[in-house]
Tab-separated table of C-alpha atoms in Angstrom:
chain	number	residue	atom	x	y	z
S	616	MET	CA	-6.698	1.005	-20.149
S	617	LYS	CA	-4.091	0.380	-22.763
S	618	LYS	CA	-6.246	-1.224	-25.400
S	619	PRO	CA	-8.874	1.499	-25.854
S	620	PHE	CA	-6.049	3.972	-26.038
S	621	LEU	CA	-4.370	2.025	-28.830
S	622	MET	CA	-7.670	1.831	-30.633
S	623	THR	CA	-8.139	5.569	-30.306
S	624	LYS	CA	-4.697	6.123	-31.651
S	625	THR	CA	-5.309	3.754	-34.548
S	626	THR	CA	-8.545	5.552	-35.324
S	627	PHE	CA	-6.759	8.848	-35.291
S	628	LEU	CA	-3.977	7.598	-37.481
S	629	THR	CA	-6.554	6.280	-39.931
S	630	VAL	CA	-8.291	9.644	-39.996
S	631	LEU	CA	-4.930	11.277	-40.424
S	632	PHE	CA	-4.035	9.004	-43.292
S	633	VAL	CA	-7.309	9.766	-45.054
S	634	VAL	CA	-6.753	13.489	-44.528
S	635	PHE	CA	-3.233	13.229	-45.864
S	636	ALA	CA	-4.319	11.170	-48.852
S	637	GLY	CA	-6.977	13.734	-49.667
S	638	PHE	CA	-4.551	16.607	-49.343
S	639	SER	CA	-1.865	14.946	-51.405
S	640	ASN	CA	-4.388	14.576	-54.232
S	641	LEU	CA	-5.120	18.279	-53.888
S	642	LEU	CA	-1.410	18.955	-53.970
S	643	LYS	CA	-0.917	17.063	-57.202
S	644	ALA	CA	-3.515	19.291	-58.751
S	645	SER	CA	-1.995	22.479	-57.349
S	646	ASP	CA	1.212	24.214	-58.425
S	647	GLU	CA	4.681	22.868	-57.780
S	648	GLY	CA	5.534	25.443	-55.125
S	649	ALA	CA	3.331	23.703	-52.619
S	650	ALA	CA	4.995	20.387	-53.408
S	651	ALA	CA	8.379	21.907	-52.708
S	652	GLU	CA	7.099	23.171	-49.336
S	653	GLU	CA	5.862	19.717	-48.455
S	654	ILE	CA	9.376	18.357	-48.836
S	655	ASN	CA	10.647	21.143	-46.623
S	656	MET	CA	8.030	20.258	-44.049
S	657	SER	CA	9.261	16.676	-43.693
S	658	ASP	CA	12.792	18.030	-43.259
S	659	VAL	CA	11.526	20.415	-40.610
S	660	ILE	CA	9.776	17.631	-38.778
S	661	ILE	CA	12.748	15.278	-38.829
S	662	HIS	CA	14.971	18.155	-37.805
S	663	HIS	CA	12.680	18.860	-34.855
S	664	VAL	CA	12.646	15.351	-33.470
S	665	MET	CA	16.406	14.941	-33.831
S	666	ASP	CA	19.325	16.130	-31.816
S	667	ASP	CA	20.994	19.441	-32.750
S	668	HIS	CA	24.090	21.422	-31.879
S	669	GLN	CA	22.069	24.566	-31.290
S	670	TRP	CA	18.691	25.165	-29.711
S	671	HIS	CA	16.445	26.479	-32.410
S	672	PHE	CA	13.330	28.110	-30.908
S	673	THR	CA	12.450	30.330	-33.885
S	674	ASP	CA	14.479	31.567	-36.821
S	675	HIS	CA	15.308	34.685	-34.807
S	676	LEU	CA	15.827	33.019	-31.455
S	677	VAL	CA	18.590	30.436	-31.620
S	678	LEU	CA	20.446	29.443	-28.496
S	679	PRO	CA	24.030	28.469	-29.296
S	680	LEU	CA	25.279	25.475	-27.321
S	681	PRO	CA	28.808	24.525	-26.286
S	682	ILE	CA	30.724	22.233	-28.610
S	683	ILE	CA	33.094	19.778	-26.932
S	684	VAL	CA	35.140	17.712	-29.379
S	685	TYR	CA	38.107	15.443	-29.043
S	686	SER	CA	40.361	14.106	-31.767
S	687	SER	CA	43.809	12.549	-31.610
S	688	GLU	CA	45.106	15.255	-33.952
S	689	ASN	CA	43.713	18.378	-32.297
S	690	GLY	CA	43.129	17.181	-28.756
S	691	LEU	CA	40.210	18.578	-26.731
S	692	ASP	CA	38.422	21.666	-28.040
S	693	ILE	CA	35.582	23.589	-26.448
S	694	PHE	CA	33.824	26.475	-28.243
S	695	SER	CA	30.361	27.827	-28.971
S	696	SER	CA	28.280	26.316	-31.743
S	697	SER	CA	27.536	29.840	-33.018
S	698	ASN	CA	31.024	29.741	-34.541
S	699	PHE	CA	29.732	27.261	-37.114
S	700	PHE	CA	27.271	29.784	-38.535
S	701	ASN	CA	27.803	33.097	-40.299
S	702	GLU	CA	25.398	36.034	-40.152
S	703	HIS	CA	23.232	34.416	-42.850
S	704	HIS	CA	22.756	31.226	-40.834
S	705	GLN	CA	24.926	29.306	-43.238
S	706	GLU	CA	27.215	26.546	-42.031
S	707	VAL	CA	30.886	27.494	-42.096
S	708	GLU	CA	34.101	25.793	-41.033
S	709	TYR	CA	35.659	26.791	-37.746
S	710	ASN	CA	39.077	26.110	-36.289
S	711	GLY	CA	39.608	23.157	-38.613
S	712	TYR	CA	36.198	21.580	-37.785
S	713	LYS	CA	33.264	21.242	-40.081
S	714	LEU	CA	29.602	20.799	-39.054
S	715	GLU	CA	27.593	18.917	-41.607
S	716	HIS	CA	24.147	17.451	-40.955
S	717	ASN	CA	24.852	17.600	-37.236
S	718	HIS	CA	28.090	15.636	-37.600
S	719	ILE	CA	31.344	17.335	-36.739
S	720	THR	CA	34.324	16.245	-38.821
S	721	LEU	CA	37.852	17.469	-39.276
S	722	ALA	CA	37.759	19.914	-42.212
S	723	ASP	CA	40.995	18.649	-43.775
S	724	SER	CA	40.788	14.882	-43.558
S	725	GLY	CA	37.026	14.550	-43.222
S	726	GLU	CA	37.551	12.168	-40.293
S	727	ALA	CA	34.913	12.021	-37.568
S	728	VAL	CA	35.781	13.335	-34.111
S	729	LEU	CA	34.569	12.271	-30.682
S	730	ASP	CA	31.708	14.702	-30.210
S	731	LEU	CA	30.852	15.247	-26.537
S	732	SER	CA	29.057	18.547	-27.182
S	733	ILE	CA	26.248	19.802	-25.011
S	734	THR	CA	23.705	19.286	-27.749
S	735	LYS	CA	20.035	20.160	-27.485
S	736	ASN	CA	19.275	16.707	-26.066
S	737	VAL	CA	22.183	16.814	-23.637
S	738	ALA	CA	20.842	20.166	-22.466
S	739	MET	CA	17.381	18.601	-22.126
S	740	LEU	CA	18.981	15.703	-20.276
S	741	LEU	CA	20.646	18.090	-17.831
S	742	ILE	CA	17.411	20.048	-17.384
S	743	ASN	CA	15.528	16.812	-16.810
S	744	ALA	CA	18.084	15.562	-14.286
S	745	GLY	CA	18.154	18.961	-12.570
S	746	LEU	CA	14.374	19.057	-12.353
S	747	LEU	CA	14.257	15.513	-10.963
S	748	LEU	CA	16.868	16.357	-8.362
S	749	PHE	CA	15.106	19.570	-7.395
S	750	VAL	CA	11.665	17.988	-7.168
S	751	PHE	CA	12.649	14.834	-5.315
S	752	LEU	CA	15.093	16.466	-2.949
S	753	SER	CA	12.367	18.888	-1.906
S	754	VAL	CA	9.970	15.965	-1.527
S	755	ALA	CA	12.550	14.136	0.599
S	756	LYS	CA	12.948	17.281	2.668
S	757	ALA	CA	9.182	17.486	3.101
S	758	TYR	CA	9.255	13.989	4.596
S	759	LYS	CA	11.752	15.200	7.171
S	760	THR	CA	9.998	18.448	8.109
S	761	ASN	CA	6.590	16.816	7.850
S	762	ALA	CA	7.562	13.659	9.697
S	763	GLY	CA	4.605	11.986	11.342
S	764	LYS	CA	2.136	14.283	9.611
S	765	ALA	CA	-0.021	13.982	6.528
S	766	PRO	CA	1.848	14.763	3.293
S	767	LYS	CA	1.163	18.084	1.627
S	768	GLY	CA	1.968	20.010	-1.525
S	769	ILE	CA	4.146	18.338	-4.132
S	770	GLN	CA	4.877	15.603	-1.619
S	771	SER	CA	1.244	14.488	-1.592
S	772	PHE	CA	1.127	14.730	-5.394
S	773	LEU	CA	4.136	12.486	-5.964
S	774	GLU	CA	3.684	10.102	-3.060
S	775	PRO	CA	0.907	8.072	-4.715
S	776	ILE	CA	3.056	7.718	-7.836
S	777	VAL	CA	6.031	6.511	-5.811
S	778	VAL	CA	3.757	4.087	-3.958
S	779	PHE	CA	2.241	2.982	-7.278
S	780	VAL	CA	5.692	2.216	-8.716
S	781	ARG	CA	6.618	0.348	-5.566
S	782	ASP	CA	3.414	-1.633	-5.045
S	783	GLU	CA	2.131	-2.128	-8.581
S	784	ILE	CA	5.276	-2.332	-10.692
S	785	VAL	CA	8.243	-3.408	-8.611
S	786	LYS	CA	6.813	-5.615	-5.850
S	787	PRO	CA	4.658	-7.912	-7.999
S	788	ASN	CA	7.369	-8.408	-10.628
S	789	ILE	CA	10.462	-8.830	-8.485
S	790	GLY	CA	9.070	-10.252	-5.257
S	791	ASN	CA	11.009	-10.432	-2.009
S	792	LYS	CA	14.217	-8.731	-3.127
S	793	TYR	CA	12.403	-5.742	-4.587
S	794	GLU	CA	13.986	-3.252	-2.198
S	795	THR	CA	17.407	-3.654	-3.820
S	796	TYR	CA	16.105	-2.596	-7.233
S	797	LEU	CA	13.486	-0.082	-6.123
S	798	PRO	CA	15.728	3.040	-6.165
S	799	TYR	CA	16.938	2.261	-9.683
S	800	LEU	CA	13.440	1.571	-10.994
S	801	LEU	CA	12.050	4.718	-9.375
S	802	THR	CA	14.812	6.759	-10.995
S	803	LEU	CA	14.090	5.077	-14.319
S	804	PHE	CA	10.344	5.645	-14.079
S	805	PHE	CA	10.552	9.310	-13.161
S	806	PHE	CA	13.373	9.982	-15.618
S	807	ILE	CA	11.252	8.676	-18.487
S	808	LEU	CA	8.042	10.287	-17.211
S	809	PHE	CA	9.604	13.719	-16.724
S	810	GLY	CA	11.511	13.400	-20.008
S	811	ASN	CA	8.336	12.506	-21.896
S	812	LEU	CA	6.419	15.396	-20.359
S	813	LEU	CA	9.220	17.922	-20.854
S	814	GLY	CA	9.481	16.818	-24.493
S	815	LEU	CA	5.876	17.873	-25.037
S	816	LEU	CA	6.622	21.482	-24.122
S	817	PRO	CA	6.855	23.836	-27.094
S	818	GLY	CA	10.440	24.270	-28.202
S	819	ALA	CA	11.677	21.400	-26.069
S	820	GLY	CA	13.971	18.695	-27.356
S	821	ASN	CA	12.768	15.166	-28.020
S	822	LEU	CA	14.811	13.596	-25.220
S	823	THR	CA	13.099	10.269	-24.521
S	824	GLY	CA	12.341	9.873	-28.242
S	825	ASN	CA	16.039	9.792	-29.003
S	826	ILE	CA	17.430	6.369	-29.757
S	827	ALA	CA	20.699	7.086	-27.928
S	828	ILE	CA	18.783	7.759	-24.703
S	829	THR	CA	16.524	4.729	-24.995
S	830	MET	CA	19.508	2.587	-25.972
S	831	SER	CA	21.458	3.671	-22.896
S	832	LEU	CA	18.492	2.881	-20.672
S	833	ALA	CA	18.015	-0.484	-22.362
S	834	VAL	CA	21.715	-1.300	-21.946
S	835	LEU	CA	21.460	-0.506	-18.230
S	836	THR	CA	18.435	-2.795	-17.973
S	837	PHE	CA	20.376	-5.504	-19.816
S	838	LEU	CA	23.366	-5.142	-17.488
S	839	ILE	CA	21.314	-5.120	-14.292
S	840	THR	CA	19.220	-8.081	-15.413
S	841	ASN	CA	22.155	-10.284	-16.366
S	842	LEU	CA	24.441	-9.250	-13.553
S	843	SER	CA	21.777	-10.133	-11.004
S	844	GLY	CA	20.860	-13.359	-12.814
S	845	ASN	CA	21.162	-16.365	-10.511
S	846	ARG	CA	22.072	-20.013	-11.235
S	847	ASN	CA	18.468	-20.842	-11.956
S	848	TYR	CA	18.265	-18.112	-14.615
S	849	TRP	CA	21.435	-19.109	-16.410
S	850	SER	CA	20.616	-22.804	-16.289
S	851	HIS	CA	17.342	-21.970	-17.992
S	852	ILE	CA	19.199	-20.208	-20.769
S	853	PHE	CA	22.065	-22.619	-21.386
S	854	TRP	CA	20.586	-25.966	-20.435
S	855	THR	CA	16.826	-25.646	-20.139
S	856	PRO	CA	15.731	-28.283	-17.623
S	857	GLY	CA	12.902	-30.685	-18.361
S	858	VAL	CA	13.365	-30.537	-22.145
S	859	PRO	CA	14.709	-33.390	-24.367
S	860	LEU	CA	18.367	-33.103	-25.356
S	861	PRO	CA	17.939	-32.223	-29.074
S	862	LEU	CA	15.493	-29.481	-28.137
S	863	ARG	CA	17.941	-28.017	-25.648
S	864	ILE	CA	20.392	-27.412	-28.464
S	865	ILE	CA	17.704	-25.617	-30.456
S	866	ILE	CA	16.532	-23.625	-27.451
S	867	LEU	CA	20.023	-22.386	-26.578
S	868	PRO	CA	20.396	-19.935	-29.501
S	869	VAL	CA	16.776	-18.843	-29.080
S	870	GLU	CA	17.439	-18.021	-25.422
S	871	LEU	CA	20.644	-16.209	-26.321
S	872	ILE	CA	18.824	-14.107	-28.905
S	873	GLY	CA	16.155	-13.507	-26.272
S	874	LEU	CA	18.774	-11.918	-24.021
S	875	ILE	CA	19.277	-9.243	-26.653
S	876	THR	CA	15.732	-8.856	-27.968
S	877	LYS	CA	14.343	-7.999	-24.541
S	878	PRO	CA	16.320	-4.760	-24.090
S	879	PHE	CA	16.136	-4.139	-27.832
S	880	SER	CA	12.342	-4.084	-27.705
S	881	LEU	CA	12.524	-1.689	-24.760
S	882	MET	CA	14.774	0.619	-26.745
S	883	ILE	CA	12.580	0.603	-29.846
S	884	ARG	CA	9.267	0.855	-27.998
S	885	LEU	CA	10.055	4.033	-26.096
S	886	PHE	CA	11.855	5.637	-29.026
S	887	ALA	CA	9.060	4.840	-31.496
S	888	ALA	CA	6.185	5.808	-29.190
S	889	ILE	CA	7.584	9.216	-28.306
S	890	THR	CA	9.044	10.085	-31.704
S	891	ALA	CA	5.873	8.985	-33.474
S	892	GLY	CA	3.830	11.226	-31.207
S	893	HIS	CA	6.049	14.185	-31.994
S	894	ILE	CA	5.913	13.502	-35.719
S	895	VAL	CA	2.121	13.288	-35.635
S	896	LEU	CA	1.853	16.577	-33.740
S	897	LEU	CA	4.298	18.353	-36.032
S	898	SER	CA	2.650	16.972	-39.154
S	899	LEU	CA	-0.730	18.263	-38.031
S	900	LEU	CA	0.722	21.655	-37.203
S	901	GLY	CA	2.625	21.601	-40.511
S	902	LEU	CA	-0.623	21.233	-42.473
S	903	THR	CA	-1.498	24.818	-41.623
S	904	PHE	CA	1.730	26.111	-43.086
S	905	MET	CA	1.468	23.890	-46.132
S	906	PHE	CA	-1.964	25.150	-47.083
S	907	HIS	CA	-1.705	28.745	-45.879
S	908	SER	CA	-5.300	28.331	-44.744
S	909	TYR	CA	-7.073	29.412	-41.548
S	910	THR	CA	-9.664	26.642	-41.907
S	911	VAL	CA	-6.997	23.964	-41.995
S	912	GLY	CA	-5.329	25.727	-39.076
S	913	VAL	CA	-8.450	25.540	-36.921
S	914	VAL	CA	-9.124	21.912	-37.775
S	915	SER	CA	-5.539	20.791	-37.318
S	916	SER	CA	-5.282	22.722	-34.044
S	917	LEU	CA	-8.259	20.769	-32.734
S	918	PHE	CA	-6.547	17.570	-33.782
S	919	VAL	CA	-3.311	18.726	-32.192
S	920	MET	CA	-5.151	19.385	-28.949
S	921	ILE	CA	-6.609	15.896	-28.876
S	922	ILE	CA	-3.320	14.260	-29.878
S	923	THR	CA	-1.524	16.264	-27.186
S	924	LEU	CA	-3.919	14.886	-24.586
S	925	ILE	CA	-3.198	11.413	-25.881
S	926	GLU	CA	0.516	12.154	-25.754
S	927	LEU	CA	0.176	13.056	-22.088
S	928	LEU	CA	-1.329	9.631	-21.569
S	929	VAL	CA	1.431	8.022	-23.646
S	930	ALA	CA	4.045	9.781	-21.530
S	931	GLY	CA	2.742	7.967	-18.450
S	932	ILE	CA	2.087	4.677	-20.180
S	933	GLN	CA	5.551	4.478	-21.737
S	934	ALA	CA	7.244	5.281	-18.439
S	935	TYR	CA	5.099	2.573	-16.839
S	936	VAL	CA	5.792	0.027	-19.581
S	937	PHE	CA	9.559	0.548	-19.622
S	938	THR	CA	9.780	0.282	-15.826
S	939	MET	CA	7.377	-2.638	-15.685
S	940	PHE	CA	9.326	-4.670	-18.276
S	941	THR	CA	12.638	-3.868	-16.611
S	942	ALA	CA	11.196	-5.039	-13.283
S	943	LEU	CA	9.798	-8.138	-14.990
S	944	TYR	CA	13.173	-9.048	-16.528
S	945	ILE	CA	14.916	-8.517	-13.189
S	946	GLY	CA	12.235	-10.636	-11.539
S	947	MET	CA	12.807	-13.435	-14.072
S	948	ALA	CA	16.561	-13.274	-13.498
S	949	THR	CA	16.334	-13.411	-9.716
S	950	GLU	CA	13.478	-15.876	-9.355
S	951	GLU	CA	14.480	-18.652	-6.966
S	952	HIS	CA	12.446	-21.598	-8.186
S	953	GLY	CA	11.550	-22.095	-11.814
S	954	SER	CA	7.960	-22.928	-12.668
S	955	HIS	CA	9.126	-26.181	-14.316
X	1347	MET	CA	18.421	7.150	-41.041
X	1348	ASP	CA	20.132	9.628	-38.761
X	1349	LEU	CA	17.039	9.273	-36.615
X	1350	LEU	CA	17.918	5.635	-35.922
X	1351	SER	CA	21.646	6.004	-35.364
X	1352	PRO	CA	22.470	6.787	-31.755
X	1353	GLY	CA	24.996	9.570	-31.226
X	1354	THR	CA	28.086	8.600	-29.259
X	1355	GLY	CA	28.207	11.836	-27.321
X	1356	LEU	CA	24.614	11.558	-26.223
X	1357	ILE	CA	25.143	7.966	-25.074
X	1358	VAL	CA	28.145	8.986	-22.998
X	1359	TRP	CA	26.266	11.932	-21.485
X	1360	GLN	CA	23.171	9.877	-20.853
X	1361	LEU	CA	25.049	7.055	-19.111
X	1362	PHE	CA	27.042	9.514	-17.039
X	1363	VAL	CA	24.131	11.768	-16.086
X	1364	PHE	CA	21.692	8.934	-15.513
X	1365	VAL	CA	24.017	6.914	-13.289
X	1366	LEU	CA	24.917	10.071	-11.353
X	1367	LEU	CA	21.243	10.947	-11.056
X	1368	PHE	CA	20.531	7.432	-9.814
X	1369	LEU	CA	23.267	7.628	-7.183
X	1370	LEU	CA	22.220	11.079	-5.990
X	1371	LEU	CA	18.516	10.307	-5.928
X	1372	SER	CA	18.935	6.942	-4.193
X	1373	LYS	CA	21.033	8.444	-1.447
X	1374	MET	CA	19.295	11.774	-0.997
X	1375	ALA	CA	15.734	11.188	-2.139
X	1376	TRP	CA	14.593	7.582	-2.420
X	1377	LYS	CA	16.147	6.458	0.832
X	1378	PRO	CA	14.427	9.060	3.067
X	1379	ILE	CA	11.195	8.908	1.052
X	1380	LEU	CA	10.920	5.127	1.093
X	1381	ASN	CA	11.987	4.920	4.715
X	1382	SER	CA	9.379	7.458	5.807
X	1383	LEU	CA	6.730	5.708	3.748
X	1384	LYS	CA	7.608	2.407	5.351
X	1385	GLU	CA	7.703	3.962	8.800
X	1386	ARG	CA	4.323	5.545	8.282
X	1387	GLU	CA	2.870	2.310	6.979
X	1388	THR	CA	4.196	0.369	9.963
X	1389	SER	CA	2.898	2.976	12.391
X	1390	ILE	CA	-0.533	2.912	10.735
X	1391	GLN	CA	-0.506	-0.872	10.832
X	1392	GLN	CA	0.496	-0.814	14.480
X	1393	ALA	CA	-2.225	1.691	15.285
X	1394	LEU	CA	-4.790	-0.495	13.550
X	1395	ASP	CA	-3.483	-3.594	15.295
X	1396	SER	CA	-3.549	-1.965	18.735
X	1397	ALA	CA	-7.053	-0.636	18.088
X	1398	GLU	CA	-8.122	-4.157	17.208
X	1399	LYS	CA	-6.424	-5.469	20.324
X	1400	ALA	CA	-8.066	-2.793	22.465
X	1401	LYS	CA	-11.410	-3.764	20.983
X	1402	LEU	CA	-10.817	-7.403	21.845
X	1403	GLU	CA	-9.675	-6.437	25.332
X	1404	MET	CA	-12.767	-4.319	25.805
X	1405	ALA	CA	-14.917	-7.225	24.728
X	1406	SER	CA	-13.156	-9.628	27.074
X	1407	LEU	CA	-13.346	-7.043	29.844
X	1408	LYS	CA	-17.045	-6.692	29.242
X	1409	SER	CA	-17.571	-10.423	29.321
X	1410	ASP	CA	-15.403	-10.576	32.426
X	1411	ASN	CA	-17.531	-7.906	33.987
X	1412	GLU	CA	-20.648	-9.776	33.115
X	1413	LYS	CA	-19.172	-12.931	34.551
X	1414	LEU	CA	-18.239	-11.117	37.746
X	1415	PHE	CA	-21.669	-9.596	37.913
X	1416	LYS	CA	-23.280	-12.953	37.418
X	1417	GLU	CA	-21.048	-14.513	40.044
X	1418	ALA	CA	-21.836	-11.712	42.450
X	1419	ARG	CA	-25.523	-12.203	41.834
X	1420	GLU	CA	-25.200	-15.946	42.419
X	1421	GLU	CA	-23.210	-15.293	45.564
X	1422	ARG	CA	-25.848	-12.911	46.788
X	1423	ASP	CA	-28.587	-15.451	46.080
X	1424	LYS	CA	-26.620	-18.118	47.873
X	1425	ILE	CA	-26.058	-15.912	50.886
X	1426	LEU	CA	-29.682	-14.913	50.967
X	1427	ARG	CA	-30.792	-18.496	50.660
X	1428	ALA	CA	-28.426	-19.570	53.431
X	1429	ALA	CA	-29.609	-16.715	55.628
X	1430	ARG	CA	-33.177	-17.627	54.998
X	1431	GLU	CA	-32.489	-21.239	55.814
X	1432	ALA	CA	-30.584	-20.307	58.921
X	1433	GLY	CA	-33.399	-17.993	59.932
X	1434	SER	CA	-36.031	-20.619	59.526
X	1435	ARG	CA	-33.878	-23.198	61.247
X	1436	LEU	CA	-33.387	-20.850	64.190
X	1437	HIS	CA	-37.053	-20.121	64.204
X	1438	ASP	CA	-37.910	-23.788	64.237
X	1439	GLN	CA	-35.370	-24.456	66.920
X	1440	ALA	CA	-36.653	-21.621	69.027
X	1441	GLN	CA	-40.149	-22.798	68.537
X	1442	MET	CA	-39.198	-26.302	69.443
X	1443	GLU	CA	-37.333	-25.181	72.521
X	1444	ALA	CA	-40.178	-22.957	73.573
X	1445	LYS	CA	-42.518	-25.828	73.144
X	1446	LYS	CA	-40.205	-28.080	75.077
X	1447	ASN	CA	-39.957	-25.495	77.832
X	1448	ALA	CA	-43.667	-25.017	77.881
X	1449	ASP	CA	-44.173	-28.760	78.010
X	1450	LYS	CA	-41.704	-29.003	80.850
X	1451	ILE	CA	-43.377	-26.144	82.700
X	1452	ILE	CA	-46.733	-27.775	82.192
X	1453	GLU	CA	-45.302	-31.099	83.334
X	1454	ASP	CA	-43.777	-29.495	86.389
X	1455	ALA	CA	-46.966	-27.667	87.080
X	1456	LYS	CA	-48.875	-30.907	86.767
X	1457	ALA	CA	-46.449	-32.640	89.132
X	1458	ILE	CA	-46.737	-29.832	91.606
X	1459	ILE	CA	-50.477	-29.903	91.296
X	1460	ARG	CA	-50.426	-33.641	91.847
X	1461	THR	CA	-48.273	-33.357	94.979
X	1462	GLU	CA	-50.292	-30.406	96.211
X	1463	LYS	CA	-53.462	-32.350	95.576
X	1464	ALA	CA	-52.079	-35.347	97.414
X	1465	ALA	CA	-51.028	-33.132	100.315
X	1466	ALA	CA	-54.407	-31.453	100.306
X	1467	LEU	CA	-56.134	-34.825	100.238
X	1468	ARG	CA	-53.918	-35.942	103.065
X	1469	ASP	CA	-54.916	-32.848	105.045
X	1470	VAL	CA	-58.542	-33.340	104.151
X	1471	LYS	CA	-58.319	-36.992	105.176
X	1472	ALA	CA	-56.710	-35.978	108.473
X	1473	GLN	CA	-59.338	-33.300	109.014
X	1474	VAL	CA	-62.079	-35.737	108.090
X	1475	ALA	CA	-60.582	-38.288	110.459
X	1476	LEU	CA	-60.481	-35.665	113.228
X	1477	PHE	CA	-64.023	-34.607	112.347
X	1478	SER	CA	-65.109	-38.255	112.262
X	1479	ILE	CA	-63.524	-38.971	115.599
X	1480	GLU	CA	-65.210	-35.897	117.016
X	1481	ILE	CA	-68.570	-36.877	115.490
X	1482	ALA	CA	-68.097	-40.435	116.577
X	1483	GLU	CA	-67.246	-39.312	120.060
X	1484	ARG	CA	-70.408	-37.232	120.174
X	1485	LEU	CA	-72.501	-39.964	118.620
X	1486	MET	CA	-71.065	-42.535	120.896
X	1487	LYS	CA	-71.686	-40.308	123.822
X	1488	LYS	CA	-75.317	-40.014	122.722
X	1489	ASN	CA	-76.076	-43.493	121.118
X	1490	LEU	CA	-73.959	-45.937	123.018
X	1491	SER	CA	-76.106	-45.765	125.969
X	1492	ASN	CA	-77.588	-49.256	125.219
X	1493	ASP	CA	-76.025	-52.500	124.070
X	1494	LYS	CA	-78.083	-52.905	121.013
X	1495	ALA	CA	-76.955	-49.708	119.601
X	1496	GLN	CA	-73.366	-50.644	120.374
X	1497	LYS	CA	-73.668	-53.825	118.494
X	1498	GLU	CA	-75.232	-52.206	115.443
X	1499	LEU	CA	-72.411	-49.767	115.358
X	1500	ALA	CA	-69.808	-52.461	115.596
X	1501	ASP	CA	-71.494	-54.292	112.743
X	1502	SER	CA	-71.715	-51.326	110.521
X	1503	LEU	CA	-68.065	-50.522	111.208
X	1504	ILE	CA	-67.074	-53.984	110.271
X	1505	LYS	CA	-69.183	-53.645	107.130
X	1506	ASP	CA	-67.449	-50.468	106.247
X	1507	LEU	CA	-64.058	-51.943	106.870
X	1508	LYS	CA	-64.862	-54.688	104.494
X	1509	LEU	CA	-65.907	-52.269	101.805
X	1510	ASN	CA	-62.764	-50.310	102.179
């Protein structure tokens, strides 16, 4: 399942590269105005996949978001992000704070402040959490009202996914003690899945493609894995049994690095997969605006459609992969008897 | 490079919201969902198991029935055979007794006939003796008028006596 998908993606990226190469040659030949727009486009794309202090739907529809900052000098301050912009959408200082490239600093000293603002991604995070709560509480309710009957509605749609996570991801990787970790892994799976899918909506923030989000999830995986690690697990790391003494000394640092690389790979994988998908989609859409051409618009729209379908697949696969690896690491940490 | 540097605020929010979400969902969603799933799975398993058991019971019941049927048939055959044997034995016995009775009756009849015959013979002999005496009286009256004739008679009587 995964391999053909990767191949498809590679093929598409190759096609994309060829298209880009061809267009960039065209651009060199054309006037410099187009070149200037291309630079703008990359800014637009990066801006879109990153976090922001306001929710920018279109140039005329911008949702201001609450700013929550704390500094030892000024204490806690809460105000709307619209205060940072004048009527010409230019960034201005407000109340001694300055917003520059999405970083809030103190205007006088230029020192950074603790920024706990409800940014676009925090808003997405809250929407995602709210949606998860709403959906799964109603599913849980359906189990009560529908007790002893066949599932129906959203309950019957989500039940196979819950059972899939339980039977195909958690049980085989963790084994007997899977029930302890199942609620966490279900939350993780559906958080990533819903986040990925919400991120594909037009105007939505790139929640699961944000490195802060993936890092937090990876840190939680790291903590759970190592806090539930048993004697067997730690003895494998610090004093690998069945290996000659000199090798044990070499293995020790490798194992210690391994502790970090496992969650690190989780963090990078999810971030890269989702952000890359968004960048590809935006680049294809951007082509239309770069060339001011209907033909390019039609062709790139077709590509966008196909890539969007692939992104739907990626949304599921990445949720599966993150959960599966977390379950695998927990399984390795709680395994009773080593294979040696 | 801003893309790769995680924002502090977002990390704090994410950890807070995610852990809260986990706690809420585990208590209010996963627990009832997973419990009901498990319950349903056990009840389905039980239903399947009991169906299997019922099937086995039916099969054993059927074989039991067949066994009973077979036993009943054997019993019936046995009873019939015994009855037939008893019947024929009775028949034989009756026949034998009848024969014995008949033989006895015949024997008795023969004995009676023998005694009757002997009695009859005795009567006949007595009658004959009476008749003989009468005849002899008459003959003697007629023939024993001379000596010669008396002598011849005595001789013939002696001769007869000897023959007897």
